[in-house]
Tab-separated table of C-alpha atoms and ligand atoms in Angstrom:
chain	number	residue	atom	x	y	z
Q	10	MET	CA	15.365	45.017	3.432
Q	11	THR	CA	16.092	43.932	-0.192
Q	12	PRO	CA	13.916	41.057	-1.039
Q	13	THR	CA	15.913	37.755	-1.778
Q	14	PRO	CA	16.396	37.024	-5.571
Q	15	PRO	CA	14.725	34.090	-7.056
Q	16	PRO	CA	17.178	30.888	-7.077
Q	17	SER	CA	18.842	30.289	-10.123
Q	18	ALA	CA	17.576	27.227	-12.299
Q	19	ASP	CA	20.935	25.295	-11.249
Q	20	ALA	CA	19.913	25.704	-7.468
Q	21	VAL	CA	16.354	24.837	-8.220
Q	22	LEU	CA	17.825	22.086	-9.945
Q	23	ALA	CA	19.680	21.059	-7.132
Q	24	ALA	CA	16.819	21.428	-4.581
Q	25	LEU	CA	14.861	18.848	-7.084
Q	26	ARG	CA	17.587	16.623	-6.677
Q	27	ASP	CA	17.735	16.622	-3.164
Q	28	LEU	CA	13.814	16.015	-2.946
Q	29	GLN	CA	14.443	13.061	-4.969
Q	30	ALA	CA	16.977	11.551	-3.184
Q	31	GLY	CA	14.496	10.598	-1.055
Q	32	ASP	CA	12.535	8.510	-3.367
Q	33	LEU	CA	12.874	4.657	-4.284
Q	34	PRO	CA	15.415	4.509	-7.530
Q	35	THR	CA	13.409	4.241	-10.418
Q	36	HIS	CA	16.065	2.727	-12.515
Q	37	GLY	CA	18.438	-0.059	-11.592
Q	38	GLY	CA	16.038	-2.832	-11.527
Q	39	ARG	CA	16.003	-3.050	-7.307
Q	40	THR	CA	12.559	-1.498	-6.915
Q	41	LEU	CA	10.456	-4.536	-7.375
Q	42	ALA	CA	7.196	-2.581	-7.623
Q	43	TYR	CA	5.777	1.073	-9.113
Q	44	VAL	CA	8.455	1.207	-11.210
Q	45	TYR	CA	9.545	-0.637	-14.917
Q	46	ASP	CA	13.191	-0.165	-16.101
Q	47	SER	CA	14.207	-1.704	-19.317
Q	48	GLY	CA	17.484	-1.121	-18.590
Q	49	LEU	CA	17.788	0.357	-22.036
Q	50	ALA	CA	19.308	3.986	-21.242
Q	51	GLU	CA	19.035	4.909	-25.121
Q	52	ALA	CA	15.216	3.947	-24.776
Q	53	ASP	CA	15.109	6.097	-21.780
Q	54	ALA	CA	16.755	9.379	-23.134
Q	55	LEU	CA	14.647	9.140	-26.020
Q	56	GLY	CA	11.709	8.706	-24.032
Q	57	ARG	CA	12.507	12.005	-21.847
Q	58	GLU	CA	13.222	13.865	-24.791
Q	59	ALA	CA	9.959	13.188	-26.502
Q	60	LEU	CA	8.169	13.710	-23.251
Q	61	ALA	CA	9.910	17.520	-23.042
Q	62	MET	CA	9.138	17.777	-26.546
Q	63	PHE	CA	5.330	17.548	-26.486
Q	64	ALA	CA	5.174	18.276	-22.804
Q	65	SER	CA	2.857	21.729	-23.523
Q	66	SER	CA	0.716	20.214	-26.204
Q	67	ASN	CA	-2.659	19.719	-25.735
Q	68	GLY	CA	-4.754	16.481	-26.419
Q	69	LEU	CA	-7.938	18.514	-25.853
Q	70	ASP	CA	-8.488	19.096	-29.235
Q	71	PRO	CA	-7.320	16.955	-32.047
Q	72	THR	CA	-7.618	19.318	-34.897
Q	73	ALA	CA	-5.435	21.987	-32.960
Q	74	PHE	CA	-2.609	18.920	-32.133
Q	75	PRO	CA	-3.114	16.458	-35.586
Q	76	SER	CA	0.122	14.972	-34.279
Q	77	LEU	CA	-1.092	13.842	-30.519
Q	78	GLN	CA	-4.381	12.012	-32.670
Q	79	ARG	CA	-1.713	10.437	-34.920
Q	80	MET	CA	0.494	8.981	-32.249
Q	81	GLU	CA	-2.847	7.715	-30.390
Q	82	ASN	CA	-3.963	5.795	-33.473
Q	83	ASP	CA	-0.700	4.688	-34.358
Q	84	LEU	CA	-0.358	3.251	-30.583
Q	85	VAL	CA	-4.015	1.515	-30.859
Q	86	ALA	CA	-2.987	0.018	-34.075
Q	87	ASP	CA	0.285	-1.440	-32.499
Q	88	ALA	CA	-1.701	-2.731	-29.310
Q	89	GLY	CA	-4.562	-4.161	-31.831
Q	90	ARG	CA	-1.388	-5.983	-33.576
Q	91	LEU	CA	-0.502	-7.270	-30.459
Q	92	LEU	CA	-4.032	-8.581	-28.928
Q	93	ASP	CA	-5.143	-9.986	-31.884
Q	94	ALA	CA	-7.933	-7.341	-32.219
Q	95	PRO	CA	-10.249	-7.462	-35.557
Q	96	GLU	CA	-11.270	-5.621	-37.872
Q	97	GLY	CA	-13.048	-2.767	-36.898
Q	98	PHE	CA	-11.977	-2.396	-33.192
Q	99	THR	CA	-10.891	0.817	-31.580
Q	100	GLY	CA	-9.285	2.325	-28.615
Q	101	ALA	CA	-7.850	5.253	-26.975
Q	102	VAL	CA	-4.613	6.393	-24.888
Q	103	THR	CA	-5.619	7.124	-21.384
Q	104	SER	CA	-3.691	8.304	-18.301
Q	105	GLY	CA	-3.138	4.921	-16.774
Q	106	GLY	CA	-4.657	1.903	-15.966
Q	107	THR	CA	-6.986	3.127	-13.361
Q	108	GLU	CA	-8.499	5.614	-16.469
Q	109	SER	CA	-8.884	2.772	-19.052
Q	110	ILE	CA	-10.597	0.697	-16.425
Q	111	LEU	CA	-13.076	3.297	-15.203
Q	112	LEU	CA	-13.834	3.882	-18.817
Q	113	ALA	CA	-14.579	0.280	-19.392
Q	114	VAL	CA	-16.932	0.207	-16.709
Q	115	LEU	CA	-18.433	3.529	-17.804
Q	116	ALA	CA	-18.829	2.274	-21.349
Q	117	ALA	CA	-20.337	-0.933	-20.093
Q	118	ARG	CA	-22.620	1.104	-18.041
Q	119	ARG	CA	-24.001	3.348	-20.421
Q	120	GLY	CA	-24.021	0.597	-23.185
Q	121	ALA	CA	-26.721	-0.990	-20.758
Q	122	PRO	CA	-29.296	2.314	-20.211
Q	123	HIS	CA	-31.942	-0.515	-19.801
Q	124	VAL	CA	-30.487	-1.651	-16.613
Q	125	THR	CA	-31.607	0.306	-13.609
Q	126	ASP	CA	-29.142	-1.390	-11.030
Q	127	PRO	CA	-26.169	-1.992	-12.869
Q	128	SER	CA	-23.698	-4.237	-11.466
Q	129	MET	CA	-20.296	-5.843	-12.675
Q	130	VAL	CA	-18.943	-9.195	-11.798
Q	131	LEU	CA	-15.365	-9.657	-10.502
Q	132	PRO	CA	-13.058	-11.950	-9.209
Q	133	SER	CA	-11.849	-11.242	-5.788
Q	134	SER	CA	-8.279	-10.989	-7.536
Q	135	ALA	CA	-9.449	-8.065	-9.572
Q	136	HIS	CA	-7.569	-4.705	-9.386
Q	137	ALA	CA	-8.813	-2.648	-6.891
Q	138	ALA	CA	-9.213	0.124	-9.695
Q	139	PHE	CA	-12.596	-1.907	-10.704
Q	140	LEU	CA	-13.954	-1.361	-7.031
Q	141	LYS	CA	-12.968	2.438	-7.545
Q	142	ALA	CA	-14.986	2.308	-10.573
Q	143	ALA	CA	-17.679	0.755	-9.256
Q	144	GLU	CA	-18.110	3.319	-5.988
Q	145	TYR	CA	-17.289	6.366	-8.767
Q	146	LEU	CA	-19.691	5.304	-11.048
Q	147	GLY	CA	-22.632	3.681	-9.156
Q	148	VAL	CA	-21.980	0.451	-10.396
Q	149	ARG	CA	-22.618	-2.359	-7.864
Q	150	PRO	CA	-19.699	-4.784	-7.725
Q	151	VAL	CA	-20.437	-8.471	-7.336
Q	152	VAL	CA	-17.281	-10.211	-6.392
Q	153	VAL	CA	-16.821	-13.701	-6.383
Q	154	ASP	CA	-14.197	-15.635	-4.831
Q	155	VAL	CA	-11.066	-16.824	-6.583
Q	156	ASP	CA	-10.586	-20.660	-6.847
Q	157	PRO	CA	-8.535	-21.276	-3.629
Q	158	GLY	CA	-6.262	-23.817	-5.138
Q	159	THR	CA	-5.241	-21.735	-8.322
Q	160	LEU	CA	-5.794	-18.374	-7.351
Q	161	ARG	CA	-8.036	-17.795	-10.608
Q	162	ALA	CA	-11.278	-16.910	-11.472
Q	163	ASP	CA	-13.908	-19.620	-11.060
Q	164	PRO	CA	-16.106	-19.830	-14.299
Q	165	VAL	CA	-18.545	-21.630	-12.251
Q	166	ALA	CA	-19.176	-19.083	-9.524
Q	167	THR	CA	-18.971	-16.441	-11.914
Q	168	ALA	CA	-21.744	-17.559	-14.170
Q	169	ALA	CA	-23.860	-17.921	-11.027
Q	170	ALA	CA	-23.489	-14.692	-9.937
Q	171	VAL	CA	-24.121	-13.387	-13.172
Q	172	ASP	CA	-27.988	-11.778	-13.306
Q	173	ASP	CA	-30.137	-9.336	-15.438
Q	174	SER	CA	-28.263	-6.361	-13.653
Q	175	THR	CA	-24.700	-7.423	-14.974
Q	176	VAL	CA	-22.940	-4.994	-17.462
Q	177	LEU	CA	-19.724	-6.315	-17.444
Q	178	VAL	CA	-17.609	-9.227	-16.152
Q	179	VAL	CA	-14.184	-9.075	-15.498
Q	180	VAL	CA	-10.963	-11.087	-15.732
Q	181	SER	CA	-7.360	-10.510	-15.311
Q	182	ALA	CA	-3.969	-11.545	-17.469
Q	183	PRO	CA	-2.476	-11.596	-15.098
Q	184	SER	CA	-3.839	-10.718	-11.747
Q	185	TYR	CA	-1.666	-8.010	-9.897
Q	186	ALA	CA	-1.754	-9.557	-6.292
Q	187	HIS	CA	-0.670	-13.094	-7.282
Q	188	GLY	CA	0.358	-12.897	-11.347
Q	189	VAL	CA	-1.695	-15.471	-12.354
Q	190	VAL	CA	-3.918	-15.272	-16.009
Q	191	ASP	CA	-7.683	-16.233	-15.121
Q	192	PRO	CA	-9.401	-18.719	-17.469
Q	193	VAL	CA	-10.695	-16.163	-19.982
Q	194	ALA	CA	-11.793	-18.353	-22.596
Q	195	GLU	CA	-14.518	-19.574	-20.080
Q	196	VAL	CA	-15.585	-16.638	-18.457
Q	197	ALA	CA	-16.118	-14.537	-21.803
Q	198	ALA	CA	-18.037	-17.599	-23.307
Q	199	LEU	CA	-20.623	-17.421	-20.431
Q	200	ALA	CA	-20.457	-13.689	-20.515
Q	201	ALA	CA	-21.028	-13.861	-24.488
Q	202	GLU	CA	-23.879	-16.258	-23.840
Q	203	ARG	CA	-25.399	-13.922	-22.021
Q	204	GLY	CA	-24.618	-10.856	-24.408
Q	205	ILE	CA	-22.862	-9.239	-21.396
Q	206	ARG	CA	-19.387	-7.729	-21.804
Q	207	CYS	CA	-15.947	-9.137	-20.945
Q	208	HIS	CA	-13.443	-7.128	-19.840
Q	209	VAL	CA	-9.643	-8.400	-19.419
Q	210	ASP	CA	-7.543	-6.476	-17.255
Q	211	ALA	CA	-4.005	-6.702	-19.069
Q	212	CYS	CA	-2.906	-3.545	-17.531
Q	213	ILE	CA	0.327	-5.228	-16.178
Q	214	GLY	CA	0.407	-8.446	-18.587
Q	215	GLY	CA	-0.638	-6.946	-21.940
Q	216	TRP	CA	2.384	-6.159	-23.147
Q	217	VAL	CA	4.566	-9.289	-21.805
Q	218	LEU	CA	2.500	-12.455	-22.243
Q	219	PRO	CA	2.139	-11.676	-25.911
Q	220	HIS	CA	5.773	-12.200	-26.806
Q	221	LEU	CA	5.796	-15.330	-24.365
Q	222	ASP	CA	4.449	-18.151	-26.359
Q	223	ASP	CA	3.110	-20.317	-23.685
Q	224	GLY	CA	-0.177	-20.237	-21.649
Q	225	PRO	CA	-3.848	-20.294	-22.819
Q	226	PRO	CA	-5.465	-17.526	-24.819
Q	227	TRP	CA	-6.576	-14.337	-23.472
Q	228	THR	CA	-6.540	-11.732	-26.111
Q	229	PHE	CA	-9.212	-10.855	-28.679
Q	230	ALA	CA	-8.805	-14.050	-30.379
Q	231	VAL	CA	-11.127	-15.372	-27.641
Q	232	PRO	CA	-14.519	-15.133	-28.395
Q	233	GLY	CA	-16.564	-12.952	-26.092
Q	234	VAL	CA	-13.821	-10.662	-25.006
Q	235	THR	CA	-15.208	-7.068	-25.585
Q	236	SER	CA	-12.377	-4.886	-24.041
Q	237	ILE	CA	-8.775	-5.199	-23.073
Q	238	SER	CA	-6.718	-2.644	-20.995
Q	239	VAL	CA	-2.981	-2.537	-21.533
Q	240	ASP	CA	-0.554	-0.168	-19.562
Q	241	LEU	CA	2.296	1.533	-21.670
Q	242	HIS	CA	3.782	2.829	-18.332
Q	243	LYS	CA	4.469	-0.711	-17.332
Q	244	TYR	CA	5.986	-3.115	-19.575
Q	245	ALA	CA	6.224	-0.864	-22.522
Q	246	TYR	CA	8.905	0.579	-20.298
Q	247	THR	CA	7.833	4.288	-21.478
Q	248	PRO	CA	7.720	7.757	-18.659
Q	249	LYS	CA	4.257	7.265	-16.276
Q	250	GLY	CA	1.197	8.688	-17.647
Q	251	VAL	CA	0.215	6.326	-20.640
Q	252	SER	CA	-2.514	3.235	-20.855
Q	253	LEU	CA	-4.525	1.900	-23.808
Q	254	LEU	CA	-8.188	0.738	-23.653
Q	255	LEU	CA	-8.873	-1.333	-26.481
Q	256	HIS	CA	-12.572	-2.334	-27.745
Q	257	ARG	CA	-13.650	-5.033	-29.968
Q	258	ASP	CA	-15.969	-2.956	-32.296
Q	259	ALA	CA	-16.303	1.081	-32.394
Q	260	SER	CA	-19.961	0.908	-30.785
Q	261	LEU	CA	-18.603	-0.734	-27.339
Q	262	ARG	CA	-16.535	2.618	-27.271
Q	263	ARG	CA	-19.412	5.137	-27.705
Q	264	GLY	CA	-20.222	5.285	-23.613
Q	265	HIS	CA	-17.073	6.872	-23.145
Q	266	LEU	CA	-16.964	9.287	-25.795
Q	267	PHE	CA	-18.111	12.705	-24.470
Q	268	ALA	CA	-19.247	15.875	-26.030
Q	269	GLU	CA	-20.973	18.789	-24.608
Q	270	ALA	CA	-22.488	21.929	-26.527
Q	271	GLY	CA	-24.689	23.177	-23.579
Q	272	TRP	CA	-22.060	26.141	-22.464
Q	273	PRO	CA	-20.794	29.223	-24.089
Q	274	GLY	CA	-17.375	27.847	-24.516
Q	275	TYR	CA	-15.704	25.720	-27.103
Q	276	THR	CA	-17.801	22.635	-27.661
Q	277	MET	CA	-16.050	19.857	-25.305
Q	278	LEU	CA	-15.075	16.713	-27.410
Q	279	ASN	CA	-13.142	13.846	-25.241
Q	280	SER	CA	-12.591	10.231	-25.451
Q	281	THR	CA	-11.070	9.956	-22.174
Q	282	MET	CA	-11.708	11.303	-18.598
Q	283	GLN	CA	-9.071	14.082	-18.932
Q	284	SER	CA	-9.924	17.275	-21.182
Q	285	THR	CA	-6.754	19.302	-21.313
Q	286	LYS	CA	-4.140	16.340	-21.591
Q	287	SER	CA	-0.716	16.559	-21.894
Q	288	GLY	CA	0.978	15.302	-25.273
Q	289	GLY	CA	4.166	14.288	-23.473
Q	290	PRO	CA	3.533	10.738	-22.292
Q	291	LEU	CA	1.691	9.899	-25.433
Q	292	ALA	CA	4.726	11.225	-27.493
Q	293	ALA	CA	7.399	9.553	-24.908
Q	294	ALA	CA	5.427	6.395	-25.126
Q	295	TRP	CA	4.992	6.121	-29.312
Q	296	ALA	CA	8.899	7.206	-29.239
Q	297	VAL	CA	9.893	4.296	-26.854
Q	298	THR	CA	7.682	1.879	-28.660
Q	299	ARG	CA	8.953	2.642	-31.948
Q	300	PHE	CA	12.458	2.305	-30.459
Q	301	ILE	CA	12.378	-0.600	-28.479
Q	302	GLY	CA	10.233	-2.568	-31.560
Q	303	ALA	CA	8.650	-5.967	-31.444
Q	304	ASP	CA	11.920	-7.612	-31.461
Q	305	GLY	CA	12.915	-5.673	-28.631
Q	306	TYR	CA	9.888	-6.107	-26.857
Q	307	ALA	CA	10.130	-9.817	-27.277
Q	308	ARG	CA	13.744	-9.997	-26.046
Q	309	LEU	CA	12.563	-7.725	-22.659
Q	310	ALA	CA	9.893	-9.922	-22.245
Q	311	ARG	CA	12.078	-13.435	-22.301
Q	312	THR	CA	14.564	-11.636	-19.906
Q	313	ALA	CA	11.960	-10.848	-17.451
Q	314	ARG	CA	9.934	-14.128	-17.465
Q	315	ASP	CA	13.628	-16.180	-17.174
Q	316	ALA	CA	14.177	-14.017	-14.138
Q	317	THR	CA	11.112	-14.324	-13.040
Q	318	LEU	CA	11.325	-18.129	-12.729
Q	319	GLU	CA	14.853	-18.133	-11.639
Q	320	LEU	CA	13.875	-15.994	-8.550
Q	321	ALA	CA	10.710	-18.334	-8.095
Q	322	SER	CA	12.860	-21.638	-7.987
Q	323	ALA	CA	15.531	-19.831	-5.601
Q	324	ALA	CA	12.860	-18.651	-3.037
Q	325	THR	CA	11.190	-21.966	-3.177
Q	326	GLU	CA	14.477	-23.401	-1.747
Q	327	LEU	CA	14.820	-20.667	1.171
Q	328	ASP	CA	13.606	-22.356	4.385
Q	329	GLY	CA	10.385	-20.511	5.315
Q	330	LEU	CA	9.272	-18.833	2.261
Q	331	HIS	CA	7.211	-20.173	-0.544
Q	332	VAL	CA	5.585	-18.952	-3.678
Q	333	VAL	CA	1.660	-18.770	-3.820
Q	334	ALA	CA	1.031	-19.766	-7.316
Q	335	ALA	CA	3.194	-20.654	-9.981
Q	336	PRO	CA	3.824	-17.401	-12.037
Q	337	ASP	CA	2.192	-16.973	-15.419
Q	338	SER	CA	3.926	-13.865	-16.131
Q	339	THR	CA	6.690	-11.603	-14.494
Q	340	LEU	CA	5.011	-11.028	-11.142
Q	341	LEU	CA	5.679	-12.895	-7.965
Q	342	ALA	CA	3.840	-13.220	-4.713
Q	343	LEU	CA	5.888	-14.779	-1.582
Q	344	ALA	CA	4.287	-15.905	1.435
Q	345	THR	CA	6.118	-17.470	5.269
Q	346	ASP	CA	5.153	-20.726	6.750
Q	347	GLY	CA	4.787	-18.522	9.825
Q	348	SER	CA	8.152	-18.673	11.281
Q	349	CYS	CA	8.844	-15.254	10.318
Q	350	ASP	CA	6.554	-12.367	8.852
Q	351	VAL	CA	6.654	-10.602	5.332
Q	352	PHE	CA	6.904	-7.606	6.789
Q	353	THR	CA	10.039	-7.903	8.496
Q	354	ILE	CA	11.422	-9.247	5.374
Q	355	ALA	CA	10.422	-6.161	3.395
Q	356	ASP	CA	12.113	-4.234	5.891
Q	357	GLU	CA	15.363	-6.198	5.820
Q	358	MET	CA	15.424	-6.278	2.153
Q	359	LEU	CA	14.839	-2.487	2.315
Q	360	ALA	CA	18.085	-2.238	4.286
Q	361	ARG	CA	19.787	-4.326	1.718
Q	362	GLY	CA	18.878	-1.599	-0.809
Q	363	TRP	CA	15.769	-3.698	-2.528
Q	364	PHE	CA	12.085	-2.528	-2.434
Q	365	VAL	CA	9.585	-5.321	-2.212
Q	366	GLN	CA	5.698	-4.664	-1.738
Q	367	PRO	CA	3.800	-6.024	1.319
Q	368	GLN	CA	0.286	-7.118	0.597
Q	369	MET	CA	-1.998	-7.750	3.815
Q	370	ALA	CA	-3.656	-10.996	4.564
Q	371	PHE	CA	-7.246	-11.274	2.293
Q	372	GLY	CA	-9.792	-13.680	3.060
Q	373	ASP	CA	-7.876	-17.216	3.946
Q	374	LEU	CA	-4.809	-15.664	1.942
Q	375	PRO	CA	-2.144	-15.013	4.085
Q	376	ALA	CA	-0.059	-11.582	4.092
Q	377	THR	CA	2.403	-11.745	1.015
Q	378	LEU	CA	5.278	-9.655	-0.816
Q	379	HIS	CA	4.659	-8.751	-4.170
Q	380	LEU	CA	7.586	-8.715	-6.689
Q	381	THR	CA	7.396	-7.276	-10.045
Q	382	LEU	CA	10.216	-8.306	-12.563
Q	383	SER	CA	11.401	-5.728	-14.611
Q	384	ALA	CA	13.863	-6.489	-17.637
Q	385	ALA	CA	16.669	-4.556	-15.504
Q	386	THR	CA	16.524	-6.507	-12.414
Q	387	ALA	CA	17.468	-9.659	-14.317
Q	388	PRO	CA	21.422	-9.554	-14.150
Q	389	SER	CA	20.919	-8.761	-10.312
Q	390	VAL	CA	18.912	-11.902	-9.688
Q	391	PRO	CA	21.463	-13.893	-7.858
Q	392	GLU	CA	22.218	-10.567	-5.561
Q	393	PHE	CA	18.505	-10.560	-5.178
Q	394	VAL	CA	18.577	-14.128	-3.894
Q	395	THR	CA	21.611	-13.453	-1.391
Q	396	ALA	CA	19.692	-10.325	-0.040
Q	397	LEU	CA	16.596	-12.264	0.599
Q	398	ARG	CA	18.216	-15.330	2.142
Q	399	GLU	CA	19.507	-13.209	4.727
Q	400	ALA	CA	16.670	-11.135	4.947
Q	401	VAL	CA	14.633	-14.230	5.879
Q	402	GLU	CA	17.388	-15.489	8.121
Q	403	ALA	CA	17.210	-11.987	10.027
Q	404	ALA	CA	13.240	-12.154	9.895
Q	405	ARG	CA	13.225	-16.051	11.116
Q	406	ALA	CA	15.665	-15.082	14.157
Q	407	ALA	CA	13.455	-12.203	15.372
Q	408	GLY	CA	10.590	-14.555	14.873
Q	409	PRO	CA	7.227	-13.261	13.623
Q	410	ILE	CA	6.392	-10.051	14.574
Q	411	ALA	CA	3.955	-9.651	17.539
Q	412	VAL	CA	1.383	-6.987	17.560
Q	413	ASP	CA	0.716	-5.514	20.876
Q	414	PRO	CA	-2.609	-7.225	22.149
Q	415	ALA	CA	-3.420	-3.940	23.894
Q	416	LEU	CA	-3.062	-1.588	20.495
Q	417	ALA	CA	-4.939	-4.490	18.733
Q	418	GLY	CA	-7.767	-4.323	21.128
Q	419	MET	CA	-8.016	-0.531	21.017
Q	420	LEU	CA	-7.945	-0.972	17.288
Q	421	THR	CA	-10.616	-3.477	16.445
Q	422	SER	CA	-12.928	-1.898	18.900
Q	423	LEU	CA	-12.698	1.017	16.702
Q	424	ASP	CA	-15.890	1.667	14.189
Q	425	PRO	CA	-14.638	2.704	10.771
Q	426	ALA	CA	-17.706	4.646	9.927
Q	427	THR	CA	-17.397	6.626	13.027
Q	428	LEU	CA	-13.650	7.258	12.980
Q	429	ASP	CA	-13.186	11.265	12.963
Q	430	ASP	CA	-10.027	13.207	13.647
Q	431	ALA	CA	-9.742	12.981	17.135
Q	432	GLY	CA	-10.315	9.289	17.219
Q	433	PHE	CA	-7.461	9.143	14.683
Q	434	ALA	CA	-5.181	11.433	16.668
Q	435	GLY	CA	-5.682	8.961	19.824
Q	436	VAL	CA	-4.719	5.961	17.073
Q	437	LEU	CA	-1.720	7.665	16.359
Q	438	ALA	CA	-0.509	8.534	19.956
Q	439	ALA	CA	-1.446	5.014	21.243
Q	440	ALA	CA	0.860	3.259	18.086
Q	441	GLY	CA	3.760	5.968	18.969
Q	442	LEU	CA	3.590	7.471	15.573
Q	443	ALA	CA	2.078	11.297	16.375
Q	444	GLY	CA	4.519	13.877	14.701
Q	445	ASP	CA	5.274	17.225	15.227
Q	446	GLY	CA	1.920	19.966	15.028
Q	447	GLY	CA	-0.406	17.166	14.320
Q	448	GLY	CA	1.629	15.220	11.874
Q	449	ILE	CA	2.493	11.503	11.650
Q	450	ALA	CA	5.795	10.319	12.243
Q	451	LEU	CA	6.114	7.316	9.974
Q	452	PRO	CA	9.094	4.835	11.195
Q	453	ASP	CA	12.013	3.484	9.459
Q	454	ARG	CA	10.971	0.252	10.133
Q	455	MET	CA	7.420	-0.165	9.017
Q	456	ALA	CA	7.073	-4.043	9.846
Q	457	PRO	CA	5.207	-2.719	13.368
Q	458	VAL	CA	3.071	-0.594	11.483
Q	459	ASN	CA	2.385	-3.193	8.549
Q	460	ALA	CA	1.294	-6.012	11.509
Q	461	LEU	CA	-0.899	-4.056	13.188
Q	462	LEU	CA	-3.191	-2.991	9.785
Q	463	ASP	CA	-2.992	-6.546	8.919
Q	464	ALA	CA	-4.486	-7.215	11.697
Q	465	CYS	CA	-7.402	-4.838	11.214
Q	466	PRO	CA	-10.163	-5.756	8.854
Q	467	PRO	CA	-10.393	-4.314	5.547
Q	468	ARG	CA	-12.954	-1.525	6.386
Q	469	LEU	CA	-11.079	-0.360	9.118
Q	470	ARG	CA	-7.618	-0.362	7.596
Q	471	GLU	CA	-9.272	1.778	5.060
Q	472	ALA	CA	-10.400	4.304	7.395
Q	473	LEU	CA	-7.053	4.152	9.219
Q	474	LEU	CA	-5.251	4.765	5.936
Q	475	VAL	CA	-7.397	7.695	4.443
Q	476	GLY	CA	-6.381	9.034	8.244
Q	477	VAL	CA	-3.203	8.503	7.145
Q	478	LEU	CA	-3.376	9.865	3.679
Q	479	ASP	CA	-5.030	12.946	5.315
Q	480	ARG	CA	-2.186	13.845	7.404
Q	481	LEU	CA	0.630	13.561	4.989
Q	482	SER	CA	-1.323	15.683	2.698
Q	483	ARG	CA	-1.321	19.109	4.298
Q	484	PRO	CA	0.411	22.146	3.145
Q	485	THR	CA	4.272	22.762	3.442
Q	486	PRO	CA	4.491	24.856	6.714
Q	487	GLY	CA	6.663	28.180	6.888
Q	488	PRO	CA	7.555	30.719	4.302
Q	489	GLY	CA	7.511	29.757	0.734
Q	490	PRO	CA	9.993	30.407	-2.170
Q	491	GLY	CA	8.783	33.945	-2.734
Q	492	ASP	CA	8.994	34.826	0.670
Z	117	PLP	C1	-1.314	-1.279	-12.253
Z	117	PLP	C2	-2.667	-1.887	-12.601
Z	117	PLP	C3	-3.521	-1.762	-12.962
Z	117	PLP	C4	-4.091	0.090	-12.657
Z	117	PLP	O1	-3.268	0.874	-13.150
Z	117	PLP	P1	-2.374	2.311	-12.427
Z	117	PLP	O2	-1.886	2.447	-13.912
Z	117	PLP	O3	-1.783	2.171	-11.535
Z	117	PLP	O4	-3.592	3.345	-12.656
Z	117	PLP	C5	-4.919	-2.053	-12.980
Z	117	PLP	N1	-4.565	-3.367	-13.008
Z	117	PLP	C6	-3.564	-4.233	-13.238
Z	117	PLP	C7	-3.586	-5.738	-12.969
Z	117	PLP	C8	-2.486	-3.519	-12.789
Z	117	PLP	O5	-1.198	-4.375	-12.485
C-alpha cells in the first residue's frame, strides 16, 4: 500500500477555512463580545503582516531581539501619555488582561513581604481574573458588594474591608459586566492613606475613556493609583495577545521581574509570566497603534460611544427590556422585566446573525445580556435594534423559559465538592446533553441549558462547567493527518 502524500498547502488552508466557518465572525461588527473590530481594513491587514513578520521572534532575551524591547518601550510610553503617567513610570507588555492582572497582584504580594496572610479588597463587579489571581497566587480575596443603585464600588464598605493584611485594592474603569466606572478617586485615596496599592483595571476602557472627554478621572492623574492594566487586543483593535500593565514607579514593578540563575542553562530573565514569547502580537500592536494614531483612536472611541448611547436609548424603548446601568463607556448590560428571559433573546439574536453574551444572575442582580460595542458595529445599530425588537417579541411570545423542576431539583441536590465524572455523566443524561462516546452534545438553542445553569448556585455552576470543559477537551478520535 502506498502511503497517502501529505495535503498541499492549499488543501490545508481550505481545511482551516472550513474549521473557521463554524466560529463566530471576528469582523463585521455583529459579534458583541470577545472580538473588537475597528472596521479599518487597512489597519487589520497591517496588523496581520506585522504579526507574521515577527511570529518567530522571541521576547525571551531582549538583547537577542532588541527590536522587541524597543517596540515594548514605545507602547509603554504611548500608554503612559494616554493614562497621565508621571515621570518615572514603568510598564510591561503582557499576553492579555489576565496576565496583566496576575502580575499586578503578584507585584503587590511580593511588594509586601511582611504580610504573612496577604489579602486584596475588590468590588463584586471586579473581573473574575482577580479571583483567578487570588487562587493562583494565594492572596485571599475580600469581595465587597457594589452599591446596589449604581453598581459601582462602594468606598465606605471598601474602607471597612481593608485591614493589616490588605496588599491591594482593586477598582475598574469600567467593569466588564455592567460597563460602569468605579469611584476611583475615593478608593485610591483610602488605599493611599493606608499605604496600600490601588490597581485600576482599565483592560477594556483604557484605550477608549481617555479619548472621551467626560466622566470623573481614574488614570494616574488620580493620587494613589499605583498600577493600571489596559488591553491592546480590545479597543486598540490589535490582534489577540497584547495587554499592558503600567506602574506609577519602577519600584512597584520589582515584584514581577524574575531572574533565575540556579540551573545549568541560560540565566532566565523575565518581566512577565511567559518566557519564550512571540514577537508577533507585540509587533502587530506596535504597527496598528502607529497606523491608527491618536486622532484615529479618538474617532473610533467617539463612534463606539455614540453607538452605545444610541443602542441604549433604543433598547430602553423596547417593551420588556431595560439597561441595568447608564453606560460610562462602550459596554451595555440589558435585563428583562420578567416577561421573557435573556437566554431566549440571545438565541433569537443568534438566529438573526448577532452574537450577544448572556451573563447569569448574580446576588440580587438578574441575568443580563452583555454588549461590547466596537466601532464597526456603529453603522449597523439600526439593524441591530430591529433584530433586538424581533428577538424580544419572540421571547415574550414564548414566555420566560421554564426550568424542568425535576431536573432543577436533581441539580441543586448535587454537592459541587464531590461531583465526579459518573455524577456528571448522570447530569448530562438527565439534561439530554449526552453525546456519542461519553461526549457532550450541545444543542443549537442554548436557552434551556443557560436557564438551568442560571438556577444553580455559583459553586455548582463552576463544577458543572468544569465538567463540560473536560468533555469538550479530549483528543480528536480517529486517524491523524499522517496516518
Ligand atoms: C477583558 C477583561 C479582562 C481580562 O482580559 P483577558 O484579555 O480576557 O485576559 C480583565 N478585566 C476587564 C475589565 C476586562 O474587560
